[in-house]
Each structure stands twice: as structure tokens, then as C-alpha cells.
Short mmCIF file of C-alpha atoms in Angstrom, two decimals:
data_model
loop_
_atom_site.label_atom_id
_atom_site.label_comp_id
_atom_site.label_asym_id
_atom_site.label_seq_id
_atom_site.Cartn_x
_atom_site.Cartn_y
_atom_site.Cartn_z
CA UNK A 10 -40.34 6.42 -1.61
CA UNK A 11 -36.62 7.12 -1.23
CA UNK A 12 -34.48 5.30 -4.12
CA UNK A 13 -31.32 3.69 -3.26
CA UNK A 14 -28.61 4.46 -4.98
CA UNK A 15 -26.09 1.39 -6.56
CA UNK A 16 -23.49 2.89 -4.24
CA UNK A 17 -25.82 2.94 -1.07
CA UNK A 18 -26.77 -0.92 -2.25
CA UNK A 19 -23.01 -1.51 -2.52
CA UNK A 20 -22.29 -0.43 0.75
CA UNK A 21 -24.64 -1.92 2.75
CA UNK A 22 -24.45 -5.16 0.92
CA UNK A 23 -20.68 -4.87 2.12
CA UNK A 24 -21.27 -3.96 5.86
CA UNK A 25 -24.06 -7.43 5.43
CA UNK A 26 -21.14 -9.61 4.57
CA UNK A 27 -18.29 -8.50 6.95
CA UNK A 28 -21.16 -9.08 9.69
CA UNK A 29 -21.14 -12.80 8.29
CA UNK A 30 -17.36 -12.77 8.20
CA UNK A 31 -16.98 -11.62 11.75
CA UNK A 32 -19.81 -14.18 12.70
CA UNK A 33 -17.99 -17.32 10.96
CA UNK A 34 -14.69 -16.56 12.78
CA UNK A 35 -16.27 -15.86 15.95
CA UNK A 36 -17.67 -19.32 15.97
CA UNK A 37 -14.41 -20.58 15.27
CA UNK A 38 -11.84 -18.13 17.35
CA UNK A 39 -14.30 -16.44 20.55
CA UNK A 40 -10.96 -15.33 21.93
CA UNK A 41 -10.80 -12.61 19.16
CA UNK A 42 -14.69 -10.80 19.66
CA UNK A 43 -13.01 -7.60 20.59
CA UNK A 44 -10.20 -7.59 17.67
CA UNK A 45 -12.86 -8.48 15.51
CA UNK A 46 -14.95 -5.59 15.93
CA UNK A 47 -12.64 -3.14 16.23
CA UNK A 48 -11.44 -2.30 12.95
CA UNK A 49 -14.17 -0.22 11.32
CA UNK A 50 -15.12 -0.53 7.61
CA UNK A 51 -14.29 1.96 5.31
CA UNK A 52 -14.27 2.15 1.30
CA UNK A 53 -11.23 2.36 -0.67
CA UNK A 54 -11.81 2.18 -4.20
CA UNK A 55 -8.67 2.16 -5.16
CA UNK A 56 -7.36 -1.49 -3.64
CA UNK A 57 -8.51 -4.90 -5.05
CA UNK A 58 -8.44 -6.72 -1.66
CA UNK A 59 -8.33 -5.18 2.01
CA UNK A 60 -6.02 -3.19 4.15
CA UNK A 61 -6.01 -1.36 7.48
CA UNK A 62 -4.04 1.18 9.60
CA UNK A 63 -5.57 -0.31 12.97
CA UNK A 64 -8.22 1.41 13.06
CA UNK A 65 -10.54 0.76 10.37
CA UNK A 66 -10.74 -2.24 7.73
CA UNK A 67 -10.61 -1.09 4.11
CA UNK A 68 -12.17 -2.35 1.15
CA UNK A 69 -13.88 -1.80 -2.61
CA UNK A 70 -17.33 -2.95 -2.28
CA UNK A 71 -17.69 -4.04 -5.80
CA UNK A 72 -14.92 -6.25 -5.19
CA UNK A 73 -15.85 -7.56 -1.53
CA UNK A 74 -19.42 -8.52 -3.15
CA UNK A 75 -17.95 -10.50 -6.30
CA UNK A 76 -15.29 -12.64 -3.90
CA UNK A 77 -18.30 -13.04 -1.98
CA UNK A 78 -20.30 -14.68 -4.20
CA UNK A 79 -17.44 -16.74 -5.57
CA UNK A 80 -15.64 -17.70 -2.41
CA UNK A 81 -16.88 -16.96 0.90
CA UNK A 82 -14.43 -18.54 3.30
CA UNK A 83 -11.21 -16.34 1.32
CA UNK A 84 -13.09 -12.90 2.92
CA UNK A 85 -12.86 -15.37 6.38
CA UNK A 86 -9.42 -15.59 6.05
CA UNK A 87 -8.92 -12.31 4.37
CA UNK A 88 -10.06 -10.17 7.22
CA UNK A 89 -8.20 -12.69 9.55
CA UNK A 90 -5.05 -11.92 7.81
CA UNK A 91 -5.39 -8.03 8.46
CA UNK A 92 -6.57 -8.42 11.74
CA UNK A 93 -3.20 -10.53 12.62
CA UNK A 94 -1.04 -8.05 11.18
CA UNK A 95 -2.70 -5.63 14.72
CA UNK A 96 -2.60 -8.06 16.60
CA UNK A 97 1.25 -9.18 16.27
CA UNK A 98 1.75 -4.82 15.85
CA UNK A 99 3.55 -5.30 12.80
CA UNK A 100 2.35 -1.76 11.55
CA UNK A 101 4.06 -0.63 13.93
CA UNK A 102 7.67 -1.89 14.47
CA UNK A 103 9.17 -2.24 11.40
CA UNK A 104 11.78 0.45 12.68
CA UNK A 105 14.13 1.45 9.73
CA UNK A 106 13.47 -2.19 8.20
CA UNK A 107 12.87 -1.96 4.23
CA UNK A 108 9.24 -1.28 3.99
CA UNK A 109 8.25 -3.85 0.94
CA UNK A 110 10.64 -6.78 2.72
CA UNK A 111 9.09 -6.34 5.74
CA UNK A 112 5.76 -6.50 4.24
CA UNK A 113 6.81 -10.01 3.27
CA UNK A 114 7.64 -11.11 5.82
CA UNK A 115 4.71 -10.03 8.32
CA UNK A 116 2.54 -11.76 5.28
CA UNK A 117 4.44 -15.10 5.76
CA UNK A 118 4.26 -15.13 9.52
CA UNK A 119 0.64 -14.43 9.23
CA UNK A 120 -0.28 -16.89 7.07
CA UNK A 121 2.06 -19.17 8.54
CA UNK A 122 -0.04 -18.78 11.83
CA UNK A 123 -3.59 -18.68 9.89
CA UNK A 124 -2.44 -22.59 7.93
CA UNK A 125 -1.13 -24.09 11.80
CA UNK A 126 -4.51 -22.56 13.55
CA UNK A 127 -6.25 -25.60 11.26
CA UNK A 128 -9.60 -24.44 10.87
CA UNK A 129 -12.11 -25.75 8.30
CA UNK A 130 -13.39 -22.13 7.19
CA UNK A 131 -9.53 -20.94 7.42
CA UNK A 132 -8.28 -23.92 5.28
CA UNK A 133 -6.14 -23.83 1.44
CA UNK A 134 -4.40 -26.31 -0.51
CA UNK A 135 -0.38 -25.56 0.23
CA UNK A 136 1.04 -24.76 -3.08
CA UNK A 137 4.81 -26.60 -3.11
CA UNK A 138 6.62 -23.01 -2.36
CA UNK A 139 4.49 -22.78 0.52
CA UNK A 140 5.44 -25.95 2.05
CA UNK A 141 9.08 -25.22 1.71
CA UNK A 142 9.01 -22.05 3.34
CA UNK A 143 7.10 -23.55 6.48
CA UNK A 144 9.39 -26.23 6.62
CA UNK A 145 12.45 -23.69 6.63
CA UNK A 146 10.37 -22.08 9.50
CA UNK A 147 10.06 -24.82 11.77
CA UNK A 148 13.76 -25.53 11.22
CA UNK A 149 14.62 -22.03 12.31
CA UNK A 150 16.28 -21.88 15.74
CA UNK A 151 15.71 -18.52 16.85
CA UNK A 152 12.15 -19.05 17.07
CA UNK A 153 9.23 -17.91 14.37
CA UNK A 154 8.90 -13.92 14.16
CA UNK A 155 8.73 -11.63 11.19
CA UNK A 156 12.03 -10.34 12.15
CA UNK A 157 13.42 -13.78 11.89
CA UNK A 158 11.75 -14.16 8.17
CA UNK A 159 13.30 -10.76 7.31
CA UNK A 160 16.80 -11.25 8.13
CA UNK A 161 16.06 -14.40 6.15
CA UNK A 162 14.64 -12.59 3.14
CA UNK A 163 17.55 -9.76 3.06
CA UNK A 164 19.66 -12.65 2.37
CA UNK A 165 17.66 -13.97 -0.83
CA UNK A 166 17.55 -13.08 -3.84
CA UNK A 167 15.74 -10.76 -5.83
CA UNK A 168 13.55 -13.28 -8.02
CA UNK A 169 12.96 -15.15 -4.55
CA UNK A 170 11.61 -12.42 -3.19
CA UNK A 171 9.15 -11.74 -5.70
CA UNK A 172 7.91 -15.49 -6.24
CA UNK A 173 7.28 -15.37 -2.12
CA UNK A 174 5.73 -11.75 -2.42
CA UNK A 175 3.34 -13.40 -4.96
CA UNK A 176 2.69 -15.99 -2.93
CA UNK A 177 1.83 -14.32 0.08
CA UNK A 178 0.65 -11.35 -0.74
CA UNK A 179 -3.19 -11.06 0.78
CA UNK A 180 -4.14 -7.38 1.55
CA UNK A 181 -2.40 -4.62 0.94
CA UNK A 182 0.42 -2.50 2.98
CA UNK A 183 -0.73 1.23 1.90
CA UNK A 184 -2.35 2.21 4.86
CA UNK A 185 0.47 0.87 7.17
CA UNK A 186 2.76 3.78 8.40
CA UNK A 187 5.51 4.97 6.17
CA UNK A 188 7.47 6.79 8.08
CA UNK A 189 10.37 5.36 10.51
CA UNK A 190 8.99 7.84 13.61
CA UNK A 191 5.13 7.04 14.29
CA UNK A 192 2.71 10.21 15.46
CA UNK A 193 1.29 10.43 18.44
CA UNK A 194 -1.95 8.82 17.29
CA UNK A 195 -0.32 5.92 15.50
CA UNK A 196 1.41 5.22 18.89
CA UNK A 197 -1.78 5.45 20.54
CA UNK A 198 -3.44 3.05 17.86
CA UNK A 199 -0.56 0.67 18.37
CA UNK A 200 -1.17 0.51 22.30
CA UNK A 201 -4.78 -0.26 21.68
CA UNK A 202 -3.90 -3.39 19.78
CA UNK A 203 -1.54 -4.45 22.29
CA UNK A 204 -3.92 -4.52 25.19
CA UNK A 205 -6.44 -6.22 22.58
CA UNK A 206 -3.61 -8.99 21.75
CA UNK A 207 -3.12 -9.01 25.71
CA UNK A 208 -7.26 -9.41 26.20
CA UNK A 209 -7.38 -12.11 23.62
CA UNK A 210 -4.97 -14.15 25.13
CA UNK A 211 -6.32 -13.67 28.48
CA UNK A 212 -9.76 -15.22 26.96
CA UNK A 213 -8.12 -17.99 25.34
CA UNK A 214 -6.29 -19.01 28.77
CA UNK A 215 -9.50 -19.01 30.59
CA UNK A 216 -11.27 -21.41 28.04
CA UNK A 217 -8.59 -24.24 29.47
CA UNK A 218 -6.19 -25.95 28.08
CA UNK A 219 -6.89 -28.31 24.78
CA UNK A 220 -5.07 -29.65 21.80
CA UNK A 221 -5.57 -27.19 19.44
CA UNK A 222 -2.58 -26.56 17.74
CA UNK A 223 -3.63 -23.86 15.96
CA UNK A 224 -5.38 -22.10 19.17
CA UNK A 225 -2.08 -22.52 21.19
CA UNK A 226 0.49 -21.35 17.93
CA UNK A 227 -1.06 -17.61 17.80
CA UNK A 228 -0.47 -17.11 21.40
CA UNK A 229 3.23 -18.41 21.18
CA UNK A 230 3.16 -15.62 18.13
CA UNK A 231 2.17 -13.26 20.65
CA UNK A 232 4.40 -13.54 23.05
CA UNK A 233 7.47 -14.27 20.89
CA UNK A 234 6.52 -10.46 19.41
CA UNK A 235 5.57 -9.46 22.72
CA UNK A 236 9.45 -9.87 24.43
CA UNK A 237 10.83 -8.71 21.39
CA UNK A 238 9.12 -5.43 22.06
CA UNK A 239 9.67 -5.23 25.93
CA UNK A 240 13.04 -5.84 25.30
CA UNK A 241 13.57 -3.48 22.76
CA UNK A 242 11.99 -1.08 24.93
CA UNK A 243 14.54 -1.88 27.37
CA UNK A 244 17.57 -1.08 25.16
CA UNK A 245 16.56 2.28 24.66
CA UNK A 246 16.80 2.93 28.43
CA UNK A 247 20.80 2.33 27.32
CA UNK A 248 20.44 5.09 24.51
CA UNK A 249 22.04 8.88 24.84
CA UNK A 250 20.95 11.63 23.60
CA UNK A 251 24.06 13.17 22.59
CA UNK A 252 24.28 15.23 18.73
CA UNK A 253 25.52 13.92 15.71
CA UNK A 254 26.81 16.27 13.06
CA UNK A 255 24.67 16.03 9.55
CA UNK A 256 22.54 18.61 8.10
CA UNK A 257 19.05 18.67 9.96
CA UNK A 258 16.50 18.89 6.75
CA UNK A 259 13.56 19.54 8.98
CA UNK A 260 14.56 22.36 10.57
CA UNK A 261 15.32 24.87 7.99
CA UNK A 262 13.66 26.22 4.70
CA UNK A 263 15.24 25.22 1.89
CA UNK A 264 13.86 28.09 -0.55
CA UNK A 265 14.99 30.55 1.49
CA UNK A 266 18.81 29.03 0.98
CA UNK A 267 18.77 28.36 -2.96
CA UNK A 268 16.97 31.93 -3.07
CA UNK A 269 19.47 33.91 -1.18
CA UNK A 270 22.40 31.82 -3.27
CA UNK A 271 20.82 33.06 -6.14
CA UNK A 272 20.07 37.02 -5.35
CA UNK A 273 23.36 37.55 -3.90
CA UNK A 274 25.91 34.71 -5.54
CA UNK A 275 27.51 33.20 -2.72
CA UNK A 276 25.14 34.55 0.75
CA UNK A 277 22.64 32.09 1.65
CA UNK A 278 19.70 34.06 3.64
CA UNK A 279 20.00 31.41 5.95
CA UNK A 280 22.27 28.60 7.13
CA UNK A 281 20.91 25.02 7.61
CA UNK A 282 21.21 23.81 10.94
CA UNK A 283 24.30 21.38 11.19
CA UNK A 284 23.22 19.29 14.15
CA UNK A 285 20.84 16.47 14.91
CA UNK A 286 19.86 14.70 17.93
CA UNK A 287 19.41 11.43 18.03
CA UNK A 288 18.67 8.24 20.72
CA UNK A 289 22.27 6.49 20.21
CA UNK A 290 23.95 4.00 21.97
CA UNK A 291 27.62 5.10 22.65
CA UNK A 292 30.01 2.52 23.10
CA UNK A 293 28.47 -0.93 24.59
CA UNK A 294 30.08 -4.34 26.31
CA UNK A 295 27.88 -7.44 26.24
CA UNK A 296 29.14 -10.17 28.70
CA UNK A 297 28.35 -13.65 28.06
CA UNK A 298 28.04 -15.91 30.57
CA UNK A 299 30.14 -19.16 29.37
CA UNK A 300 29.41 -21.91 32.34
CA UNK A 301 28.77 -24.92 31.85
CA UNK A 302 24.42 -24.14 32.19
CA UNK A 303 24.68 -21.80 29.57
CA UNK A 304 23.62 -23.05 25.93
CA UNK A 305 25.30 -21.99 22.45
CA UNK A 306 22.15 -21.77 20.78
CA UNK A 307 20.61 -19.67 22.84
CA UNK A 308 24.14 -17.17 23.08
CA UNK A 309 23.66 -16.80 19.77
CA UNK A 310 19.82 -16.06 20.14
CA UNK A 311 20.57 -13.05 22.27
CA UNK A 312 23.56 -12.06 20.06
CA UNK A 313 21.09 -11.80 17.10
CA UNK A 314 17.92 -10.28 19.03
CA UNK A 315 20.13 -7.71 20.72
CA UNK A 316 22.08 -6.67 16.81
CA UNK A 317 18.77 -6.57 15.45
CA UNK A 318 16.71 -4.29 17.35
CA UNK A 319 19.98 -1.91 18.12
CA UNK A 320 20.44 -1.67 14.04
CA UNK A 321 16.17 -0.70 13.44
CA UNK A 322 16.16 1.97 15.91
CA UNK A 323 19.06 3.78 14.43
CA UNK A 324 21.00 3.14 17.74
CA UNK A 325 24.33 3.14 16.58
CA UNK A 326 26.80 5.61 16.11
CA UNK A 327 28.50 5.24 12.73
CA UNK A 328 31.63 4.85 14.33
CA UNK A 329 30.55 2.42 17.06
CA UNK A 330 32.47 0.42 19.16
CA UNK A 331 31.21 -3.31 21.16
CA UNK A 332 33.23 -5.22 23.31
CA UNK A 333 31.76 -9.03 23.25
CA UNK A 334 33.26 -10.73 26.07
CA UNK A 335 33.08 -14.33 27.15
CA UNK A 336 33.85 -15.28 30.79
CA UNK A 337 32.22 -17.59 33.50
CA UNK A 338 34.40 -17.58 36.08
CA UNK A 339 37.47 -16.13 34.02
CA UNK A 340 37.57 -14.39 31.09
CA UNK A 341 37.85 -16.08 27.87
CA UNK A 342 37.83 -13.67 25.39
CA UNK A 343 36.93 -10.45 24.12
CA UNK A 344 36.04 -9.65 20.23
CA UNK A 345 35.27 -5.70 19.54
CA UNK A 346 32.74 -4.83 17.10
CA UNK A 347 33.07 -1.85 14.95
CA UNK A 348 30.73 -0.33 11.87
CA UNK A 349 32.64 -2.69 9.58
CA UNK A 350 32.27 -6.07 11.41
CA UNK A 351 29.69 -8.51 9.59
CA UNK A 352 27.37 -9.67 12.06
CA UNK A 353 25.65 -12.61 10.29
CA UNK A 354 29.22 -14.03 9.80
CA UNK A 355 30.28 -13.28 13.67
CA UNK A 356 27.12 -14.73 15.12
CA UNK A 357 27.31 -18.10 12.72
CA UNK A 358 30.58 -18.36 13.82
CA UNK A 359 30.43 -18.06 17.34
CA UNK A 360 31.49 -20.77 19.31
CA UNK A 361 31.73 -20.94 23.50
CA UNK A 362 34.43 -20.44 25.54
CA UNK A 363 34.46 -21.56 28.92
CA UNK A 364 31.96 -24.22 30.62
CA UNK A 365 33.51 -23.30 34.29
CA UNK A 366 31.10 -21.93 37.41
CA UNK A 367 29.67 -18.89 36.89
CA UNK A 368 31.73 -15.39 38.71
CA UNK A 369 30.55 -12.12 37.46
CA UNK A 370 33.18 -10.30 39.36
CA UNK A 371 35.74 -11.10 36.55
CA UNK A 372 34.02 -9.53 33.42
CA UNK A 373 33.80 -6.41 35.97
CA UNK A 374 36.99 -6.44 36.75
CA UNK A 375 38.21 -6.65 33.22
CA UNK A 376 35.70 -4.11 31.87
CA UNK A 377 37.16 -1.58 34.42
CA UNK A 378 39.79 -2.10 33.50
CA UNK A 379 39.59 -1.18 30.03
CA UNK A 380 38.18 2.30 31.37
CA UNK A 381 41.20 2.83 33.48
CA UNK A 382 43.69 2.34 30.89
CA UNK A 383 41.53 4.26 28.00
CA UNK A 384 40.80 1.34 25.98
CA UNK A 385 36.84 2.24 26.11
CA UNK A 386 36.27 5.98 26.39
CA UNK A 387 32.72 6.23 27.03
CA UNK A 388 31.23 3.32 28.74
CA UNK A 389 27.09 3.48 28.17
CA UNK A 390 26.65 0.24 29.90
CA UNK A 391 26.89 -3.22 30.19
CA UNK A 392 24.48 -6.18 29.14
CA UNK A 393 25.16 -9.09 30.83
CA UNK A 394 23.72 -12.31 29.54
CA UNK A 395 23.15 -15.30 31.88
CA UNK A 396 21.12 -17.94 34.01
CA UNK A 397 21.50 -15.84 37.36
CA UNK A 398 23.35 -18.48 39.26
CA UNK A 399 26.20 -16.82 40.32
CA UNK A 400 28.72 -14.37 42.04
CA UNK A 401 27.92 -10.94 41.94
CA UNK A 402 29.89 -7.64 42.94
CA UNK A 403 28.69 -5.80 45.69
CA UNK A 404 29.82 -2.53 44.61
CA UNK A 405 27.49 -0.45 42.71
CA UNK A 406 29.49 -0.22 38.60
CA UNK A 407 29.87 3.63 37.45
CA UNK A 408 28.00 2.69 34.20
CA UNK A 409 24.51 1.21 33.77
CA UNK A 410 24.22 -2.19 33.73
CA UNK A 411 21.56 -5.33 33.32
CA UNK A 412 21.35 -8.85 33.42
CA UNK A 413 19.48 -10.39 30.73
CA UNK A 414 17.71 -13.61 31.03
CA UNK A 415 16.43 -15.99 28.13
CA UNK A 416 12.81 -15.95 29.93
CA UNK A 417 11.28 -14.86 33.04
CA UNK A 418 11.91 -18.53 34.79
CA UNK A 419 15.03 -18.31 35.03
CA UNK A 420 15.09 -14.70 36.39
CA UNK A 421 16.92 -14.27 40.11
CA UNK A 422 17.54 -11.61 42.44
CA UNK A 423 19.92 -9.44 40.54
CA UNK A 424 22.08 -6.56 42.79
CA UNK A 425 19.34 -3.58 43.51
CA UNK A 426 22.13 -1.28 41.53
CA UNK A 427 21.78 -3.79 38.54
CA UNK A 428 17.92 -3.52 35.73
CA UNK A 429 17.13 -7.24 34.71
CA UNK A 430 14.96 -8.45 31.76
CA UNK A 431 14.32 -11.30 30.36
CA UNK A 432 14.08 -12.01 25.85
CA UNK A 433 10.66 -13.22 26.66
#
């Protein structure tokens, strides 16, 4: 008769209950059986609650087995939590974002999302703190992301932060990536969750329409995260690759410079490489279109989105130069960003100019002729923000250029020299 060992009895005790977990939110969310089974479990005794890296769910079985018998429906929401944090790919784009901020912040979308989806097994008394960050939430403008909450949190302060870490901390970060470049497999991991987020939604469209709130907030979560990623995608097609001088640490051996300093005083054995490439934007005009069908709000939307993802992926140069120009069917105005301009403060004060018909040819025109009389150097390209309707040249531009729209509706037919892409 073969004995079985505490740890064997631990273990499969575990694997028992996280069959029961995945059963009670199956019942409850169908539209997640594939997300649900995908992350594997895997023991981590060194963690008090769970964490994953995509592909498998960790957790301390000695733990999982007391919450267990204590409170059931926290492991429900628990594993819910992690399995968000995949689904919304929030392992995977926090960019060059401060790693324990951005923690926060995917924690407070998540459970933001897990409280509105209303669910009996998913439900927990609000603590005051929490109701006063959802209300500051719904308030927002710009829409509910994690990269909405973290601009939010880099403006708060430091005891803030930790009474909201405390509050929303769940499972733990340390299997997320560290690093600001993924590997090849952590790419690959990330595209598997995003055709799992894209099956998932797929189910829950087929299953009709009803008046779940909760049902119908994840998806909006999903494709709020989803555009943001598409169109972050899409400014890299604007990036060169073009060196920058700084000392390249990862291509040279650092013992063999301090040791030939050392053996002969001033003659290193060898010199560290003094280049480094990198994706970077060179210098950039946004156009926004100022007619009268065009909405403040939702200028300042793109302003933010489009600052946002350009400053995570490292796309600027660190003497870069912007040109924001307002025109509809003349142009109104034209304010040049540098390294030094405050964004926040330029965005919140941003007001219209214009609320004519809608001409592209003008901003063209001008643009050009900045080029011609040296004013911009090196022209990358040109983002044009607008509804569509209106005049377009019919001469191909000598720069790259795309109209972006504030959703697919209100895409048109854009010249065939001209990319278009919608924020959602």
C-alpha cells in the first residue's frame, strides 16, 4: 500500500478545489471556459495568495486549503482577479511604466470590473476608499483603462498610493515580466491571451443581448484595452530606426575594461560600444481637425492616448520636437512641443480653435511649408485627427501620413497614399 505523503495530500487537495473554483465561475461567466482552463497550476511556496505569468496559476497549497475552508467564494474571485489581469494583457504592456504603480492600477481596474460584473459568488462589502475611487472612475472622461488609473496615480501622493495598494492588492505581481523588452515566448504568451479575450467575447455576443451590467462592462474593458493596443501598434509604424549616442551596456564586457584600466593604467582592453539603436519617433505634427463636428473632449482624448503610448515605448528623442496644429478649414494655430513642455498642463488647457467646415488642404499646405523654409528638419509624419468629412489633397505628401478616427464608425475613405485608424 503506497503512503501519501502530506505534500502529495496538499497538492491534490489543491488541484480538488481550483476544479470547484473553475466550476463556480463557469456557472456564472460560460463565456470564460477557455481562459479558465488555461492557466495551469503550479506551487509557489513562497507567495501567500496567487499569481501568474499567463501561463500557469500559482499558489501555496497550505494556504489555498486554509482560505478554503474559511472562505470559499474569495478563491472565486481570487483566481478571477488573475485571470483578468490575461485577459486585459496587462502583463504585458506596461511599456517603461513604473512597475509597482502599474501594478496598482491593473489591480483597481480589475476589481473595478469584478464589483460592476455583480455576481453573488463574486460579491464584497465596498470599504469607503473603495467607493471613492469608483466614483472618481466613472467621472473620468477618457474612458476606464489602467493607463487612465496610472496617469491618475503618478499624480498622488505617496501615502495615497500605499492606502490604495493595500486596498487592492489581491495576488501578487512577481511572476509578471520585469523587463521593458518581452522574449519571444512572453510575446507569444501574450498573443494567446489576446485571441482568448477575442474568443470570450465572441461567446458572450452569441449568448444575445441582456441586462447584465456586469456581463456587458468586461467586454467594454476589452475593447477599450484592445484599441489602445492596435493603436499603439500603429504608432510604431511612424518610428525610425536611426542611433542615438549613449554607451550600449549589453554589448561589451565590462571586466575586460576595469581589467585592462587596471594592468596597464590608462588602456582599456576594450572600448564600450558608443551607439544604440533604438525605435524613435523623429520630429512629429499632429493636425487637429477644429470644425464645428469635432468635440473638445474627445481632442483632448487623442492628445492624451497619443502622449501616452509615444512616452512608454521610449519613442522620443530627448530632444524632440511636435508641432500641434489646429485648423478646419484655416489654420488656427500651431503650439510646438519640446522635451520640456508639461503635457498634463497643455492637454488640461487646451481649448478649440475654429468650428468652420472641414479642408485638409490647409494644414498641408502649412506643414510644407515649414519644410521648405527649414522650420522642421526631419518630417517623420503626420497624424491627422478628424471625423473624415472633408477636403482632401490629391497629391501624394513626401512624409507618411494617417488619419485617425475616434472609432471605426466614423471611419471614411481616406486618399489610398494616406494609413487610417481609428482609437477604438
Amino acid at each position: 500500500m503506497r503512503v501519501q505523503t502530506q505534500s502529495g495530500w496538499e497538492w491534490q487537495v489543491s488541484n480538488d478545489i481550483f476544479k470547484f473554483i473553475k466550476n463556480e465561475l463557469y456557472i456564472e461567466l460560460r463565456f470564460f471556459d477557455v481562459a479558465f482552463s488555461e492557466l495551469i497550476p503550479q506551487v509557489d511556496e513562497t507567495i501567500e495568495t496567487m499569481s501568474t505569468d499567463g501561463n500557469c496559476i500559482f499558489f501555496k497549497p497550505e494556504h489555498m486549503i486554509s482560505v478554503f475552508k474559511k472562505n470559499s467564494k474569495y478563491l472565486d474571485r481570487l483566481f478571477l482577479h488573475s485571470v483578468l489581469h490575461c485577459i486585459f494583457s496587462h502583463l504585458w504592456v506596461r511599456g517603461e511604466r513604473d512597475l509597482f504603480i502599474w501594478g496598482i492600477a491593473c489591480d483597481i481596474i480589475v476589481e473595478y470590473t469584478i464589483d460592476n460584473m455583480e455576481k453573488e459568488i463574486l460579491k464584497r462589502p465596498l470599504s469607503w476608499l473603495r467607493m471613492q475611487v469608483y466614483e472618481k472612475i466613472d467621472e473620468n472622461p477618457d474612458g476606464i483603462s489602467a493607463a487612465v488609473i496610472y496617469r491618475e496615480l503618478m499624480k498622488t501622493d505617496s501615502e495615497t498610493v500605499n492606502r490604495l495598494h493595500m486596498e487592492f492588492y489581491t495576488d501578487t505581481h512577481k511572476h509578471w515580466p520585469k523587463e521593458d523588452k518581452m522574449s519571444v515566448a512572453q510575446n507569444q504568451t501574450k498573443d494567446k491571451w489576446d485571441k482568448i479575450s477575442r474568443q470570450s467575447e465572441i461567446k458572450k455576443e452569441s449568448q444575445g443581448k441582456d441586462s447584465d451590467k456586469g456581463k456587458n462592462f468586461w467586454q467594454q474593458q476589452v475593447k477599450t484595452e484592445r484599441g489602445k493596443k492596435s493603436y499603439r501598434n500603429f504608432l510604431r509604424k511612424f518610428c525610425i530606426l536611426k542611433e542615438e549616442l549613449k554607451i550600449d551596456m549589453d554589448e561589451y564586457d565590462l571586466n575586460y575594461y576595469t581589467y585592462g584600466l587596471r594592468i596597464y593604467k590608462n588602456m582599456p582592453l576594450i572600448e564600450p560600444v558608443e551607439t544604440k539603436e533604438n525605435l524613435r519617433i523623429g520630429e512629429l505634427v499632429i493636425v487637429v481637425d477644429t470644425s464645428y463636428s469635432t468635440s473638445g473632449e474627445l481632442v483632448k482624448k487623442f492628445l492624451r492616448e497619443t502622449f501616452t503610448i509615444l512616452s512608454e515605448t521610449d519613442s522620443f528623442f530627448r530632444k524632440r520636437k511636435i508641432h500641434i496644429i489646429q485648423c478646419d478649414e484655416l489654420v488656427h494655430s500651431d503650439i510646438t512641443v519640446t522635451g520640456d513642455t508639461d503635457i498634463d498642463i497643455l492637454i488640461n488647457n487646451f481649448e478649440l480653435a475654429g468650428g468652420g467646415n472641414t479642408d485638409f488642404r490647409p494644414a498641408f499646405e502649412y506643414v510644407n511649408n515649414l519644410i521648405d523654409t527649414g522650420e522642421i528638419k526631419k518630417l517623420q509624419g503626420l497624424l491627422y485627427f478628424t471625423d473624415g468629412k472633408g477636403k482632401y489633397p490629391k497629391k501624394k505628401m513626401p512624409y507618411n501620413t494617417a488619419f485617425v478616427f475616434i472609432d471605426k464608425l466614423s471611419e471614411t475613405a481616406v486618399p489610398a497614399w494616406a494609413m487610417k485608424v481609428s482609437l477604438e
